[in-house]
């Protein structure tokens, strides 16, 4: 897996958020030209700023009025660098998948911006949005529902070329589809088969081939392996790593399996109840977590060594995740946090390098949205 | 952009485990061509298709099968039953009705009105109901509310009562006014089936994937939602087809469908049912033709539905 220069610098620089270089373009053609320009390895390619998605809660049948909102994503910011894999972890309902859908503009953001090469894609539409879609693609969670059961594999993987005819001339498409099947490790002769004739892992490979068809720069993976068997998971993950090197892809990898995220990611963001709790390199997050939620999550990771398992501390959180329709004031995690004090209910902790760690040349100095951030060895590796 | 793909194919060629990409000899296949291949081998489809083709030929050219005028009345043959004569294949095969008209000729000539009503009403309701259901289910929101309430309003009108009102608005009634009356009132059932089906399919990840690829509304509807949502509509429509032929018969019986001078199975069934005990053949032959027609269409619908589902292949 490609080691990034950024990773080493990230310890003392601000790893999460860099300045946005906005590029002004008045016409659609200019926007398209900007979107086609390449980005250097290690430069930010996707910059997310204060992304918010609220789903309205309505009541009344004939005259609907809004009685509240589910705050699925409530102010998330991060950068994705060219060629890296950013893992996003968190438990069910924390807004991971909504972030993926917002990045794909499958949902319109309530507020906030997503800059792709300096263009705010949340405001784009029509041709410019179509150009963005050529460069940002998605791999879905469930390989059993993400492929149209009434289309052959050839039609499924060939559809991107029909939608973007400029990518491949008509006579060339069938050959390209067979190449893609070959790239993802499937027999090119399967082109006339239907999805139900494949296993889960093979189907996910078809989904990946469809995502690759347009030669995108970014692939958003929304739990791409959580529906698969463990042995098949490894094959798919290895395929994704191979493709990343081959096609110079950047991944946003969303999952709830901490071990897989650690395996594939260069940097990891931990989400809780619509907010980013902590973000840093995989070493910073897994070896030196400073946010209590991350520490609790990591303490729940199964350890294969029975001896280490005996001696490690498990943090058992009490209570349930609060409803995203009515999140707690201040820090979202305070209702389940053993460190919570009065300050936590009044002051929202910002996602930044905690003051006391600033300037430290240590992996502890990474962004953590906690007033009382401190290191705690929970993995038991030390 | 293209060079990365070339690179991919180059990479594939280097690895010894992977065979070079073969140019497949067989043609690219699609859902419809596969369905057609499948249907041709299905005996249920073949039988029902032959029946339907035969019925359509009869409806179009009844003169090919009999030289007898269905309106030629000979009161001397009043309610004359099944073959009294020894010679073959003539107008007396099915006997005679109250006015001594050949039932054989009337059944052949009556096919036209009944099949036009059945097929045309089914086409009208499937297109109208399918369109309304598709738009309501796909776009949702206030548009869905509007269309669904409209569907509810039409659904609330009883078919026969509504048809009486509509048909009374016409001074000159023909097959087409019956088609209009049944079509205007019958689409609601299919609209509801279609809407429900579209709502389910719309949630599927493959629709989201198509959106993420930048597919337009038309492509998503026609390539992704329609083929996956149409199966229940086909089934309901083919079953309803028989119902529409029967509804035409009911309307004719009530005296507001086809005028009594029109030769139709519906008219003949209604006139035959009064003499079911004394002259059952008058009712039997038009009813049997109606049943065979309805059965043929239902079997066809069943076979088409199965052929369109690759999972059953």
XYZ file of C-alpha atoms in Angstrom:
695
model
C 0.000 0.000 0.000
C 1.273 3.426 -0.950
C 2.782 5.376 1.908
C 2.113 9.043 1.581
C 4.544 11.844 2.282
C 1.606 13.665 3.793
C 1.346 11.104 6.521
C 4.708 12.014 7.983
C 4.133 15.738 7.818
C 0.683 15.354 9.227
C 1.924 14.953 12.759
C 2.987 18.552 13.168
C 0.971 20.211 10.440
C -2.793 20.397 10.590
C -3.676 17.083 9.016
C -7.392 17.494 8.686
C -8.199 20.861 7.229
C -6.095 22.899 4.840
C -6.914 26.144 3.117
C -9.303 25.874 0.254
C -8.072 27.091 -3.067
C -11.302 28.223 -4.634
C -11.295 28.328 -8.391
C -13.712 30.713 -9.995
C -15.395 29.656 -13.164
C -18.345 31.364 -14.739
C -19.301 29.007 -17.541
C -20.014 25.325 -17.488
C -17.255 24.696 -20.013
C -14.740 26.354 -17.702
C -15.963 24.231 -14.811
C -15.598 21.104 -16.909
C -12.069 22.086 -17.870
C -11.156 22.574 -14.209
C -12.659 19.251 -13.274
C -10.626 17.463 -15.918
C -7.323 18.902 -14.699
C -5.172 16.412 -12.771
C -4.287 16.826 -9.103
C -0.821 16.031 -7.804
C -0.320 13.156 -5.446
C -0.684 14.256 -1.834
C -2.558 17.439 -2.686
C -6.099 17.818 -1.348
C -8.586 16.648 -3.969
C -11.790 16.755 -1.962
C -12.345 19.272 0.800
C -15.433 19.020 2.959
C -16.413 22.000 5.069
C -19.115 22.068 7.745
C -21.275 19.635 5.875
C -24.793 19.508 7.310
C -27.732 17.292 6.387
C -30.985 17.569 8.286
C -33.918 15.391 7.299
C -37.173 17.172 8.145
C -39.678 15.443 10.432
C -43.178 16.347 9.367
C -46.610 15.804 10.805
C -50.070 16.184 9.316
C -51.412 14.420 6.255
C -52.865 17.116 4.054
C -50.937 20.120 5.325
C -47.484 18.971 6.315
C -45.576 21.096 8.729
C -42.102 20.545 9.967
C -41.945 19.570 13.614
C -38.236 18.875 13.818
C -35.264 17.500 11.977
C -33.081 14.439 12.174
C -29.603 15.885 12.281
C -27.963 13.034 10.413
C -24.813 14.992 9.605
C -24.179 18.126 11.595
C -21.035 19.984 10.653
C -18.443 17.579 9.293
C -15.161 18.818 7.829
C -12.253 16.884 6.399
C -9.857 16.782 3.490
C -9.151 13.899 1.168
C -5.705 13.885 -0.407
C -4.972 12.526 -3.841
C -3.948 8.879 -3.680
C -4.824 8.268 -0.051
C -7.510 6.268 1.682
C -9.527 8.062 4.306
C -11.416 5.661 6.538
C -14.562 6.821 8.275
C -15.756 4.682 11.171
C -18.620 4.931 13.589
C -21.549 2.897 14.778
C -24.864 2.502 12.948
C -26.796 5.728 12.574
C -23.868 8.068 13.131
C -24.208 9.579 9.658
C -21.444 7.747 7.782
C -23.628 6.683 4.896
C -25.279 10.093 4.706
C -21.824 11.624 4.314
C -21.213 9.218 1.409
C -24.487 10.171 -0.225
C -23.717 13.869 0.242
C -20.279 13.462 -1.332
C -21.970 11.763 -4.294
C -24.607 14.552 -4.364
C -27.250 11.858 -4.191
C -28.644 14.006 -1.390
C -28.529 17.782 -1.360
C -26.680 19.178 1.641
C -28.663 21.372 4.031
C -25.585 23.526 4.518
C -21.846 23.381 4.052
C -19.653 22.792 1.053
C -17.826 19.993 -0.703
C -14.967 21.348 -2.790
C -13.707 19.120 -5.542
C -10.695 20.730 -7.204
C -11.855 24.060 -5.786
C -15.397 23.754 -7.112
C -18.263 23.532 -4.658
C -20.072 20.481 -6.026
C -23.071 20.865 -3.727
C -24.163 23.838 -5.848
C -23.525 22.290 -9.260
C -26.189 20.911 -11.549
C -26.655 19.739 -15.120
C -23.567 19.222 -17.252
C -21.087 20.335 -14.606
C -22.520 17.868 -12.092
C -22.362 15.131 -14.706
C -18.670 15.940 -15.199
C -18.121 15.619 -11.437
C -19.867 12.265 -11.433
C -17.416 11.025 -14.006
C -14.641 11.629 -11.501
C -16.302 10.600 -8.233
C -17.833 7.174 -8.147
C -19.269 4.913 -5.504
C -19.153 1.279 -4.440
C -22.254 0.253 -2.557
C -22.689 -1.751 0.585
C -25.006 -4.520 -0.507
C -23.910 -6.343 -3.668
C -27.305 -8.048 -3.798
C -29.265 -4.839 -4.334
C -26.715 -2.628 -6.065
C -26.907 -4.500 -9.384
C -30.032 -4.346 -11.507
C -31.297 -7.976 -11.593
C -32.734 -7.505 -15.081
C -29.548 -6.312 -16.746
C -26.674 -8.475 -17.888
C -23.257 -7.838 -16.419
C -22.251 -6.346 -19.764
C -25.114 -3.861 -19.595
C -24.388 -2.996 -15.963
C -20.707 -2.264 -16.493
C -21.370 -0.743 -19.918
C -23.996 1.668 -18.665
C -21.469 4.326 -17.572
C -20.274 4.476 -21.192
C -23.822 4.978 -22.423
C -24.357 7.822 -19.975
C -20.960 9.388 -20.772
C -20.509 8.483 -24.448
C -17.386 10.665 -24.697
C -15.446 8.178 -22.528
C -15.642 5.294 -24.970
C -16.766 5.166 -28.603
C -19.666 2.857 -29.254
C -17.790 0.062 -31.025
C -15.214 -0.048 -28.267
C -17.526 -0.474 -25.300
C -17.914 -4.219 -25.280
C -14.162 -4.705 -25.318
C -13.781 -2.168 -22.509
C -16.371 -3.962 -20.419
C -14.454 -7.208 -20.885
C -11.234 -5.455 -19.899
C -12.890 -4.152 -16.757
C -14.134 -7.644 -15.885
C -10.589 -8.847 -16.316
C -9.200 -6.024 -14.147
C -11.470 -6.946 -11.232
C -10.595 -10.610 -11.587
C -13.694 -11.965 -13.296
C -13.836 -14.054 -16.435
C -14.533 -11.696 -19.385
C -16.783 -14.360 -20.851
C -19.286 -13.732 -18.057
C -20.442 -10.637 -19.912
C -23.854 -12.092 -20.785
C -24.631 -13.439 -17.352
C -27.078 -11.973 -14.906
C -26.150 -10.798 -11.395
C -27.982 -13.625 -9.642
C -25.598 -16.108 -11.243
C -22.717 -14.718 -9.165
C -21.686 -14.980 -5.535
C -21.611 -11.998 -3.199
C -17.900 -11.387 -3.671
C -18.164 -11.646 -7.451
C -21.084 -9.251 -7.415
C -19.085 -6.753 -5.414
C -16.338 -7.057 -8.030
C -18.930 -6.218 -10.687
C -19.938 -3.189 -8.604
C -16.294 -2.135 -8.407
C -15.893 -2.595 -12.185
C -18.888 -0.339 -12.748
C -17.325 2.261 -10.452
C -14.028 2.046 -12.332
C -15.531 2.262 -15.814
C -15.320 6.037 -16.090
C -11.761 6.200 -14.732
C -12.747 8.216 -11.673
C -10.261 9.883 -9.365
C -12.204 9.290 -6.178
C -14.195 6.250 -5.150
C -16.535 6.504 -2.203
C -16.876 3.060 -0.661
C -19.910 2.783 1.567
C -19.268 -0.321 3.665
C -18.126 -2.249 0.579
C -17.314 -5.467 2.396
C -19.665 -5.584 5.368
C -22.140 -7.793 3.462
C -19.441 -10.336 2.580
C -17.869 -13.357 4.247
C -14.630 -12.680 6.088
C -12.508 -14.628 3.581
C -14.176 -12.854 0.687
C -13.739 -9.520 2.471
C -9.988 -9.964 2.326
C -10.069 -10.694 -1.423
C -12.151 -7.625 -2.147
C -10.017 -5.397 0.082
C -6.853 -6.642 -1.610
C -8.425 -6.007 -5.004
C -9.284 -2.472 -3.933
C -5.726 -1.828 -2.787
C -4.366 -3.202 -6.033
C -6.693 -0.984 -8.046
C -5.745 2.039 -5.973
C -2.127 1.642 -6.982
C -2.936 0.793 -10.555
C -5.350 3.646 -11.246
C -4.040 6.171 -8.717
C -7.361 6.353 -6.899
C -8.346 8.169 -3.731
C -10.760 6.316 -1.480
C -13.203 7.441 1.133
C -13.708 4.141 2.913
C -16.713 3.969 5.180
C -17.037 0.994 7.480
C -17.819 -0.088 10.983
C -15.153 -2.755 11.081
C -12.206 -1.093 12.782
C -9.655 -3.725 11.760
C -10.470 -3.457 8.061
C -10.381 0.322 8.207
C -6.986 0.198 9.850
C -5.735 -2.216 7.205
C -6.720 -0.121 4.227
C -6.655 3.476 5.491
C -3.913 6.087 5.563
C -6.011 8.333 7.759
C -9.078 7.604 9.832
C -11.971 9.749 10.995
C -14.246 8.629 13.825
C -17.836 9.800 13.679
C -20.370 9.968 16.479
C -23.942 11.202 16.113
C -23.396 13.304 12.995
C -20.111 14.832 14.042
C -16.478 13.945 13.582
C -15.073 13.031 16.997
C -11.451 12.474 16.077
C -9.369 12.347 12.939
C -5.760 11.476 12.278
C -3.427 8.958 10.693
C -4.152 5.333 11.414
C -1.277 5.232 13.875
C -2.564 8.313 15.699
C -6.089 6.960 15.959
C -5.333 3.327 16.744
C -2.231 3.658 18.923
C -2.781 7.075 20.471
C -6.502 7.828 20.611
C -7.351 10.893 22.672
C -11.122 11.065 22.317
C -13.026 8.961 24.878
C -15.406 7.644 22.212
C -12.541 6.381 20.049
C -11.011 4.763 23.122
C -14.298 3.035 23.924
C -14.646 1.825 20.328
C -11.110 0.475 20.240
C -11.504 -1.301 23.550
C -14.286 -3.326 21.930
C -12.129 -4.594 19.055
C -11.663 -8.360 19.417
C -8.069 -9.262 20.251
C -6.918 -12.640 18.947
C -4.335 -13.060 21.732
C -6.068 -14.493 24.842
C -3.303 -13.292 27.141
C -3.567 -9.714 25.953
C -7.325 -10.013 26.162
C -7.132 -10.878 29.845
C -5.079 -7.876 30.719
C -6.592 -5.155 28.701
C -9.131 -2.709 30.008
C -12.557 -2.746 28.443
C -14.558 0.435 28.421
C -18.240 -0.397 28.584
C -20.372 2.551 27.613
C -23.731 2.850 29.317
C -26.956 3.954 27.714
C -27.912 4.243 24.077
C -26.911 6.634 21.360
C -29.188 9.691 21.778
C -31.685 10.376 19.014
C -30.171 12.466 16.213
C -33.489 14.358 16.149
C -32.753 15.695 19.615
C -29.006 15.525 20.233
C -27.516 16.583 23.584
C -26.272 20.146 23.974
C -22.566 20.832 23.939
C -20.552 17.688 23.327
C -22.665 15.008 21.665
C -20.900 12.255 23.533
C -21.287 13.747 27.031
C -24.338 11.630 27.946
C -22.244 8.464 27.777
C -18.828 9.841 28.667
C -17.107 9.047 31.950
C -15.183 12.318 31.793
C -18.171 14.614 31.259
C -18.307 17.797 33.326
C -20.500 20.905 33.255
C -18.394 22.452 30.570
C -19.256 19.616 28.190
C -22.964 20.454 28.234
C -22.488 24.136 27.458
C -19.496 24.300 25.160
C -19.285 22.377 21.908
C -15.752 20.957 21.637
C -14.185 21.896 18.323
C -12.415 19.395 16.145
C -8.858 20.667 16.534
C -5.530 19.648 18.004
C -6.091 20.042 21.763
C -4.253 23.074 23.195
C -2.022 21.122 25.513
C -0.774 18.936 22.655
C -0.168 21.765 20.231
C 3.371 21.969 18.957
C 4.195 18.552 20.351
C 6.074 16.321 17.989
C 4.101 13.304 19.055
C 1.342 11.207 17.530
C -0.930 12.430 20.314
C -1.081 15.818 18.622
C -3.941 15.191 16.249
C -7.420 16.573 15.995
C -9.825 15.457 18.651
C -13.157 17.061 19.522
C -12.881 16.711 23.295
C -12.302 19.229 26.075
C -10.417 16.632 28.092
C -8.517 14.842 25.374
C -5.762 12.618 26.715
C -4.023 9.499 25.634
C -5.126 6.172 26.964
C -3.724 2.856 25.846
C -6.747 0.744 25.151
C -5.577 -1.681 22.516
C -3.198 -3.262 24.966
C -0.494 -3.477 22.361
C 1.990 -1.561 24.510
C -8.507 9.139 -19.357
C -8.199 6.309 -21.856
C -4.579 5.595 -21.067
C -5.386 4.255 -17.618
C -7.632 1.651 -19.115
C -4.976 0.701 -21.609
C -2.627 0.388 -18.708
C -5.116 -1.909 -17.073
C -5.292 -4.165 -20.064
C -1.515 -4.145 -20.335
C -1.293 -5.142 -16.681
C -3.738 -7.947 -17.293
C -1.759 -9.232 -20.248
C 1.398 -9.408 -18.154
C -0.069 -11.638 -15.507
C 0.183 -15.223 -16.745
C -2.823 -16.467 -14.808
C -5.289 -14.400 -16.784
C -6.114 -15.441 -20.305
C -6.129 -12.711 -22.941
C -9.481 -11.061 -23.401
C -11.359 -13.188 -25.910
C -13.725 -11.563 -28.350
C -16.903 -13.372 -27.471
C -18.532 -14.916 -30.490
C -22.088 -14.602 -29.239
C -24.065 -11.446 -29.711
C -24.622 -9.041 -26.818
C -27.812 -10.050 -25.107
C -30.475 -7.962 -23.528
C -33.370 -8.638 -21.200
C -35.881 -8.624 -24.046
C -33.950 -10.843 -26.429
C -33.324 -13.310 -23.605
C -36.995 -13.188 -22.663
C -37.958 -13.902 -26.279
C -35.585 -16.879 -26.513
C -37.076 -18.169 -23.319
C -40.664 -17.665 -24.415
C -40.255 -19.557 -27.672
C -39.389 -22.679 -25.708
C -42.216 -22.314 -23.234
C -45.190 -24.545 -24.219
C -47.603 -22.401 -22.199
C -46.558 -19.385 -24.220
C -46.695 -21.240 -27.520
C -50.199 -22.577 -26.891
C -51.580 -19.269 -25.660
C -49.874 -17.348 -28.455
C -51.299 -19.681 -31.119
C -54.749 -19.277 -29.566
C -54.462 -15.513 -29.460
C -53.180 -15.303 -33.025
C -56.074 -17.521 -34.124
C -58.578 -15.337 -32.235
C -57.133 -12.197 -33.759
C -57.382 -13.689 -37.262
C -60.983 -14.659 -36.527
C -61.696 -11.157 -35.235
C -60.123 -9.547 -38.273
C -61.456 -11.859 -40.993
C -64.470 -13.838 -39.719
C -65.523 -14.327 -43.341
C -62.656 -16.765 -43.838
C -64.295 -19.301 -41.565
C -67.953 -19.055 -42.504
C -69.976 -17.780 -45.377
C -73.108 -17.392 -43.258
C -74.342 -13.917 -42.355
C -74.606 -13.757 -38.539
C -77.704 -11.592 -38.883
C -79.510 -13.951 -41.214
C -82.556 -15.116 -39.258
C -84.699 -18.123 -40.035
C -87.425 -18.363 -37.400
C -88.085 -21.923 -38.460
C -84.787 -22.863 -36.755
C -85.760 -21.165 -33.484
C -83.520 -22.616 -30.684
C -82.590 -25.556 -32.842
C -79.918 -27.507 -30.983
C -76.552 -29.006 -31.872
C -76.198 -30.864 -35.211
C -79.389 -32.212 -36.568
C -77.928 -32.644 -40.019
C -75.318 -35.030 -41.273
C -73.289 -32.734 -43.508
C -70.041 -31.281 -42.161
C -68.969 -27.906 -40.984
C -71.790 -25.576 -41.632
C -73.729 -22.874 -39.845
C -75.675 -25.395 -37.749
C -72.661 -26.716 -35.850
C -73.397 -24.717 -32.710
C -77.153 -24.614 -33.284
C -79.419 -21.605 -33.604
C -80.555 -18.809 -31.285
C -83.976 -17.315 -30.534
C -84.342 -15.783 -33.970
C -82.918 -18.789 -35.760
C -79.515 -17.170 -36.412
C -76.458 -19.398 -36.701
C -74.558 -19.369 -33.379
C -71.445 -20.617 -35.162
C -71.433 -17.506 -37.345
C -72.298 -15.231 -34.438
C -69.472 -16.582 -32.274
C -66.978 -15.969 -35.092
C -68.273 -12.494 -35.899
C -68.674 -11.618 -32.216
C -64.962 -12.129 -31.552
C -64.153 -8.784 -33.136
C -66.163 -6.618 -30.714
C -65.130 -8.579 -27.640
C -61.439 -8.731 -28.475
C -61.283 -5.074 -29.479
C -62.931 -4.118 -26.181
C -60.749 -6.436 -24.095
C -57.414 -5.602 -25.707
C -58.024 -1.882 -26.165
C -59.345 -1.332 -22.642
C -56.366 -3.244 -21.250
C -53.960 -1.154 -23.337
C -55.631 2.096 -22.264
C -55.672 1.217 -18.564
C -52.124 -0.173 -18.590
C -50.686 2.882 -20.294
C -52.770 5.404 -18.344
C -52.506 3.632 -14.995
C -48.858 2.720 -15.533
C -47.973 6.307 -16.386
C -49.857 7.789 -13.436
C -48.438 5.175 -11.051
C -44.904 5.611 -12.378
C -44.961 9.417 -12.121
C -46.602 9.396 -8.684
C -44.241 6.758 -7.318
C -41.080 8.188 -8.832
C -41.509 11.891 -8.147
C -43.345 11.594 -4.821
C -44.104 14.632 -2.691
C -47.035 16.867 -3.547
C -47.154 15.459 -7.073
C -47.743 11.996 -5.646
C -50.400 13.369 -3.269
C -52.196 15.029 -6.167
C -52.140 11.967 -8.425
C -53.003 9.590 -5.588
C -56.016 11.651 -4.559
C -57.108 11.765 -8.207
C -56.755 7.971 -8.324
C -58.824 7.698 -5.136
C -61.584 9.843 -6.654
C -61.808 7.615 -9.736
C -61.453 4.483 -7.614
C -64.482 5.574 -5.620
C -66.739 5.515 -8.693
C -68.307 2.058 -9.136
C -67.316 0.722 -12.563
C -70.815 -0.047 -13.792
C -72.466 3.059 -12.356
C -69.700 5.225 -13.797
C -69.886 3.447 -17.141
C -73.652 4.020 -17.277
C -73.092 7.741 -16.714
C -70.314 7.967 -19.293
C -72.121 5.885 -21.909
C -75.345 7.845 -21.464
C -73.430 10.939 -22.524
C -73.139 9.436 -26.022
C -76.107 9.270 -28.307
C -74.322 6.989 -30.749
C -72.684 4.064 -28.971
C -70.069 1.813 -30.496
C -67.163 -0.405 -29.442
C -65.019 2.716 -28.956
C -67.392 4.405 -26.529
C -67.360 1.233 -24.431
C -63.537 1.228 -24.567
C -63.503 4.856 -23.451
C -65.947 4.298 -20.589
C -64.140 1.232 -19.218
C -60.709 2.785 -19.794
C -61.498 6.019 -17.990
C -62.816 4.134 -14.975
C -60.523 1.111 -14.930
C -57.008 2.573 -14.746
C -56.996 3.180 -10.989
C -56.219 -0.398 -10.005
C -53.166 -0.509 -12.261
C -52.035 2.939 -11.135
C -52.010 1.731 -7.537
C -50.184 -1.488 -8.372
C -47.619 0.435 -10.411
C -47.118 3.116 -7.777
C -46.499 0.565 -5.042
C -44.138 -1.360 -7.250
C -42.204 1.779 -8.252
C -41.925 2.884 -4.620
C -40.235 -0.398 -3.761
C -37.878 -0.424 -6.740
C -36.978 3.269 -6.371
C -35.259 2.527 -3.048
C -32.962 -0.081 -4.552
C -29.242 0.617 -4.593
C -28.994 0.042 -8.328
C -31.217 3.063 -8.885
C -28.927 5.093 -6.635
C -25.941 3.725 -8.523
C -27.449 4.854 -11.821
C -28.044 8.304 -10.353
C -24.474 8.392 -9.120
C -23.323 7.622 -12.658
C -25.214 10.683 -13.827
C -28.113 8.866 -15.523
C -31.045 11.065 -16.443
C -34.607 10.625 -15.211
C -35.680 8.968 -18.462
C -32.941 6.342 -18.360
C -33.545 5.576 -14.697
C -37.270 5.148 -15.313
C -37.023 3.097 -18.508
C -33.926 0.991 -17.893
C -34.000 0.469 -14.152
C -37.408 1.083 -12.640
C -39.788 -0.014 -15.398
C -38.355 -3.528 -16.050
C -38.272 -4.232 -12.327
C -41.660 -2.740 -11.521
C -43.703 -3.992 -14.475
C -44.182 -7.664 -13.497
C -47.144 -7.221 -11.113
C -48.718 -4.800 -13.585
C -48.552 -7.371 -16.399
C -50.195 -9.972 -14.211
C -52.967 -7.675 -13.034
C -53.535 -6.366 -16.567
C -53.877 -9.793 -18.170
C -56.274 -10.947 -15.486
C -58.230 -7.717 -15.840
C -58.482 -8.252 -19.626
C -60.985 -11.034 -19.136
C -62.848 -8.852 -16.697
C -63.198 -6.096 -19.299
C -64.691 -8.483 -21.863
C -67.113 -9.589 -19.156
C -67.834 -5.960 -18.226
C -68.643 -5.257 -21.880
C -71.062 -8.180 -21.770
C -72.634 -6.787 -18.595
C -73.020 -3.337 -20.088
C -74.537 -4.811 -23.251
C -76.903 -6.877 -21.112
C -77.984 -3.708 -19.308
C -78.669 -2.167 -22.686
C -76.075 0.590 -22.479
C -73.028 -1.179 -23.896
C -72.946 -2.177 -27.491
C -76.244 -1.698 -29.313
C -78.158 -5.021 -29.635
C -77.612 -4.924 -33.387
C -73.842 -5.375 -32.861
C -72.726 -8.981 -32.884
C -70.732 -9.576 -29.685
C -70.189 -12.376 -27.193
C -71.511 -10.119 -24.476
C -74.799 -9.540 -26.264
C -75.194 -13.218 -27.043
C -74.374 -14.313 -23.489
C -76.960 -11.936 -22.096
C -79.597 -13.143 -24.496
C -78.674 -16.785 -23.913
C -78.834 -16.771 -20.133
C -82.632 -16.472 -20.081
C -82.987 -19.823 -21.834
C -80.193 -21.696 -20.050
C -82.504 -24.610 -19.186
C -84.363 -25.017 -22.437
C -81.555 -24.197 -24.903
C -78.187 -24.290 -23.075
C -76.166 -24.233 -26.291
C -77.179 -20.603 -26.883
C -75.299 -19.604 -23.731
C -72.582 -22.252 -23.871
C -70.751 -21.424 -27.108
C -70.227 -17.659 -26.651
C -69.299 -18.268 -22.963
C -66.822 -20.977 -23.926
C -65.176 -18.669 -26.462
C -65.004 -15.918 -23.843
C -63.410 -18.284 -21.308
C -60.864 -19.602 -23.820
C -59.912 -16.042 -24.794
C -59.518 -14.908 -21.191
C -57.535 -18.036 -20.345
C -55.231 -17.508 -23.317
C -54.438 -13.952 -22.252
C -53.859 -14.927 -18.619
C -51.512 -17.743 -19.670
C -49.682 -15.328 -21.966
C -49.305 -12.816 -19.143
C -47.996 -15.503 -16.822
C -45.426 -16.698 -19.358
C -44.265 -13.158 -20.124
C -43.880 -12.352 -16.454
C -41.743 -15.440 -15.891
C -39.631 -14.734 -18.960
C -38.913 -11.204 -17.774
C -37.534 -12.459 -14.477
C -33.989 -13.737 -15.061
C -33.966 -15.364 -11.643
C -36.455 -17.972 -12.831
C -34.310 -18.835 -15.808
